[in-house]
Amino acid sequence: MVFEFNTSIGHNGFMGLIAIPDDVAMQAVQDRVKRVVANLSHKEKEITLYAAISKRHGSYSMMFSKANQKKLEVQQGDTIQVRMQEDTSKYQAPMTEELEAVLLSDYEAYEIFENLLPGKQRNIIFMIYNAKGSQKKVDLALNAMENLKIGNHNPMKFEKLL
């Protein structure tokens, strides 16, 4: 199901938030949607956001980082257009060609990756997805897989091995 709505950008004291209207949130909860792919637009700009729907203080929202706010050229209080739908992809994150190629070429790393918790898988995927340039993505993917093989399964503590 696709949800379309206009909403404002808020803040929780730590992170920017995209408020989800109650009727949309209730339908998402009823359909058991937890992670979404949302296309956000403001004026002439548009970005894609991969996010979780979370409930805080009785209302539903998605986290919206300062980096994404900068890309969309918005700030707290601005109104944006949202088109979101459930993320039904395998990892619920945007798998890059580079990471996929590394996983296909290294079966040991693939097995370890598949046995990680979904959140750790997403951390690795987003770390590589956010890199600039294809070669940098390949280098990060190779390094991540080497870290997994030596037993370092925490993406936040990966060492540069290559």
PDB file of N, CA and C in Angstrom, residues 71-109:
ATOM      1  N   LYS A  71      20.229  17.804   2.054  1.00  0.00           N
ATOM      2  CA  LYS A  71      20.021  17.370   0.670  1.00  0.00           C
ATOM      3  C   LYS A  71      18.692  17.888   0.124  1.00  0.00           C
ATOM      4  N   LEU A  72      17.661  17.869   0.978  1.00  0.00           N
ATOM      5  CA  LEU A  72      16.331  18.295   0.550  1.00  0.00           C
ATOM      6  C   LEU A  72      16.153  19.810   0.681  1.00  0.00           C
ATOM      7  N   GLU A  73      17.143  20.447   1.320  1.00  0.00           N
ATOM      8  CA  GLU A  73      17.122  21.900   1.547  1.00  0.00           C
ATOM      9  C   GLU A  73      15.900  22.327   2.360  1.00  0.00           C
ATOM     10  N   VAL A  74      15.719  21.654   3.501  1.00  0.00           N
ATOM     11  CA  VAL A  74      14.628  21.971   4.419  1.00  0.00           C
ATOM     12  C   VAL A  74      15.171  22.092   5.834  1.00  0.00           C
ATOM     13  N   GLN A  75      14.337  22.613   6.711  1.00  0.00           N
ATOM     14  CA  GLN A  75      14.695  22.709   8.121  1.00  0.00           C
ATOM     15  C   GLN A  75      13.443  22.499   8.967  1.00  0.00           C
ATOM     16  N   GLN A  76      13.638  22.453  10.269  1.00  0.00           N
ATOM     17  CA  GLN A  76      12.538  22.220  11.183  1.00  0.00           C
ATOM     18  C   GLN A  76      11.407  23.209  10.915  1.00  0.00           C
ATOM     19  N   GLY A  77      10.182  22.667  10.860  1.00  0.00           N
ATOM     20  CA  GLY A  77       9.003  23.496  10.632  1.00  0.00           C
ATOM     21  C   GLY A  77       8.547  23.534   9.185  1.00  0.00           C
ATOM     22  N   ASP A  78       9.427  23.216   8.225  1.00  0.00           N
ATOM     23  CA  ASP A  78       9.045  23.209   6.810  1.00  0.00           C
ATOM     24  C   ASP A  78       8.065  22.070   6.535  1.00  0.00           C
ATOM     25  N   THR A  79       7.230  22.242   5.511  1.00  0.00           N
ATOM     26  CA  THR A  79       6.282  21.215   5.099  1.00  0.00           C
ATOM     27  C   THR A  79       6.835  20.510   3.875  1.00  0.00           C
ATOM     28  N   ILE A  80       6.752  19.186   3.894  1.00  0.00           N
ATOM     29  CA  ILE A  80       7.235  18.389   2.769  1.00  0.00           C
ATOM     30  C   ILE A  80       6.131  17.433   2.307  1.00  0.00           C
ATOM     31  N   GLN A  81       6.287  16.936   1.072  1.00  0.00           N
ATOM     32  CA  GLN A  81       5.371  15.946   0.534  1.00  0.00           C
ATOM     33  C   GLN A  81       6.042  14.581   0.707  1.00  0.00           C
ATOM     34  N   VAL A  82       5.274  13.604   1.188  1.00  0.00           N
ATOM     35  CA  VAL A  82       5.795  12.263   1.450  1.00  0.00           C
ATOM     36  C   VAL A  82       4.972  11.249   0.674  1.00  0.00           C
ATOM     37  N   ARG A  83       5.684  10.348   0.011  1.00  0.00           N
ATOM     38  CA  ARG A  83       5.057   9.200  -0.654  1.00  0.00           C
ATOM     39  C   ARG A  83       5.814   7.990  -0.129  1.00  0.00           C
ATOM     40  N   MET A  84       5.162   7.187   0.719  1.00  0.00           N
ATOM     41  CA  MET A  84       5.878   6.068   1.333  1.00  0.00           C
ATOM     42  C   MET A  84       5.138   4.762   1.151  1.00  0.00           C
ATOM     43  N   GLN A  85       5.930   3.693   1.159  1.00  0.00           N
ATOM     44  CA  GLN A  85       5.368   2.351   1.075  1.00  0.00           C
ATOM     45  C   GLN A  85       6.263   1.405   1.850  1.00  0.00           C
ATOM     46  N   GLU A  86       5.730   0.252   2.178  1.00  0.00           N
ATOM     47  CA  GLU A  86       6.485  -0.731   2.943  1.00  0.00           C
ATOM     48  C   GLU A  86       7.728  -1.148   2.173  1.00  0.00           C
ATOM     49  N   ASP A  87       8.838  -1.268   2.891  1.00  0.00           N
ATOM     50  CA  ASP A  87      10.077  -1.763   2.295  1.00  0.00           C
ATOM     51  C   ASP A  87      10.030  -3.280   2.365  1.00  0.00           C
ATOM     52  N   THR A  88       9.832  -3.908   1.230  1.00  0.00           N
ATOM     53  CA  THR A  88       9.711  -5.365   1.180  1.00  0.00           C
ATOM     54  C   THR A  88      10.988  -6.026   0.678  1.00  0.00           C
ATOM     55  N   SER A  89      12.068  -5.260   0.552  1.00  0.00           N
ATOM     56  CA  SER A  89      13.323  -5.839   0.084  1.00  0.00           C
ATOM     57  C   SER A  89      13.884  -6.797   1.141  1.00  0.00           C
ATOM     58  N   LYS A  90      14.788  -7.671   0.742  1.00  0.00           N
ATOM     59  CA  LYS A  90      15.319  -8.709   1.625  1.00  0.00           C
ATOM     60  C   LYS A  90      15.916  -8.131   2.901  1.00  0.00           C
ATOM     61  N   TYR A  91      16.748  -7.092   2.770  1.00  0.00           N
ATOM     62  CA  TYR A  91      17.433  -6.525   3.932  1.00  0.00           C
ATOM     63  C   TYR A  91      16.770  -5.260   4.452  1.00  0.00           C
ATOM     64  N   GLN A  92      15.741  -4.804   3.784  1.00  0.00           N
ATOM     65  CA  GLN A  92      15.050  -3.556   4.105  1.00  0.00           C
ATOM     66  C   GLN A  92      16.036  -2.401   4.127  1.00  0.00           C
ATOM     67  N   ALA A  93      16.897  -2.400   3.132  1.00  0.00           N
ATOM     68  CA  ALA A  93      17.909  -1.367   2.930  1.00  0.00           C
ATOM     69  C   ALA A  93      18.347  -1.461   1.468  1.00  0.00           C
ATOM     70  N   PRO A  94      18.921  -0.389   0.930  1.00  0.00           N
ATOM     71  CA  PRO A  94      19.295  -0.363  -0.493  1.00  0.00           C
ATOM     72  C   PRO A  94      20.616  -1.087  -0.765  1.00  0.00           C
ATOM     73  N   MET A  95      20.547  -2.345  -1.133  1.00  0.00           N
ATOM     74  CA  MET A  95      21.740  -3.136  -1.425  1.00  0.00           C
ATOM     75  C   MET A  95      22.460  -2.558  -2.648  1.00  0.00           C
ATOM     76  N   THR A  96      23.760  -2.305  -2.499  1.00  0.00           N
ATOM     77  CA  THR A  96      24.544  -1.763  -3.616  1.00  0.00           C
ATOM     78  C   THR A  96      25.105  -2.898  -4.459  1.00  0.00           C
ATOM     79  N   GLU A  97      25.357  -2.603  -5.721  1.00  0.00           N
ATOM     80  CA  GLU A  97      25.963  -3.589  -6.619  1.00  0.00           C
ATOM     81  C   GLU A  97      27.323  -4.020  -6.090  1.00  0.00           C
ATOM     82  N   GLU A  98      28.069  -3.078  -5.540  1.00  0.00           N
ATOM     83  CA  GLU A  98      29.413  -3.364  -5.056  1.00  0.00           C
ATOM     84  C   GLU A  98      29.394  -4.369  -3.908  1.00  0.00           C
ATOM     85  N   LEU A  99      28.515  -4.161  -2.927  1.00  0.00           N
ATOM     86  CA  LEU A  99      28.433  -5.083  -1.803  1.00  0.00           C
ATOM     87  C   LEU A  99      27.918  -6.442  -2.263  1.00  0.00           C
ATOM     88  N   GLU A 100      26.950  -6.431  -3.146  1.00  0.00           N
ATOM     89  CA  GLU A 100      26.413  -7.680  -3.659  1.00  0.00           C
ATOM     90  C   GLU A 100      27.501  -8.498  -4.364  1.00  0.00           C
ATOM     91  N   ALA A 101      28.338  -7.817  -5.156  1.00  0.00           N
ATOM     92  CA  ALA A 101      29.427  -8.501  -5.860  1.00  0.00           C
ATOM     93  C   ALA A 101      30.430  -9.099  -4.876  1.00  0.00           C
ATOM     94  N   VAL A 102      30.768  -8.354  -3.830  1.00  0.00           N
ATOM     95  CA  VAL A 102      31.715  -8.861  -2.825  1.00  0.00           C
ATOM     96  C   VAL A 102      31.111 -10.059  -2.105  1.00  0.00           C
ATOM     97  N   LEU A 103      29.845  -9.990  -1.747  1.00  0.00           N
ATOM     98  CA  LEU A 103      29.193 -11.120  -1.068  1.00  0.00           C
ATOM     99  C   LEU A 103      29.139 -12.362  -1.965  1.00  0.00           C
ATOM    100  N   LEU A 104      28.904 -12.146  -3.253  1.00  0.00           N
ATOM    101  CA  LEU A 104      28.858 -13.275  -4.186  1.00  0.00           C
ATOM    102  C   LEU A 104      30.230 -13.912  -4.392  1.00  0.00           C
ATOM    103  N   SER A 105      31.284 -13.122  -4.231  1.00  0.00           N
ATOM    104  CA  SER A 105      32.632 -13.628  -4.480  1.00  0.00           C
ATOM    105  C   SER A 105      33.290 -14.216  -3.228  1.00  0.00           C
ATOM    106  N   ASP A 106      32.693 -14.032  -2.067  1.00  0.00           N
ATOM    107  CA  ASP A 106      33.304 -14.500  -0.819  1.00  0.00           C
ATOM    108  C   ASP A 106      32.245 -15.221   0.006  1.00  0.00           C
ATOM    109  N   TYR A 107      32.146 -16.542  -0.165  1.00  0.00           N
ATOM    110  CA  TYR A 107      31.085 -17.306   0.463  1.00  0.00           C
ATOM    111  C   TYR A 107      31.185 -17.291   1.987  1.00  0.00           C
ATOM    112  N   GLU A 108      32.403 -17.329   2.520  1.00  0.00           N
ATOM    113  CA  GLU A 108      32.572 -17.308   3.976  1.00  0.00           C
ATOM    114  C   GLU A 108      31.999 -16.013   4.557  1.00  0.00           C
ATOM    115  N   ALA A 109      32.322 -14.891   3.935  1.00  0.00           N
ATOM    116  CA  ALA A 109      31.807 -13.599   4.400  1.00  0.00           C
ATOM    117  C   ALA A 109      30.286 -13.544   4.231  1.00  0.00           C
TER     118      ALA A 109
END
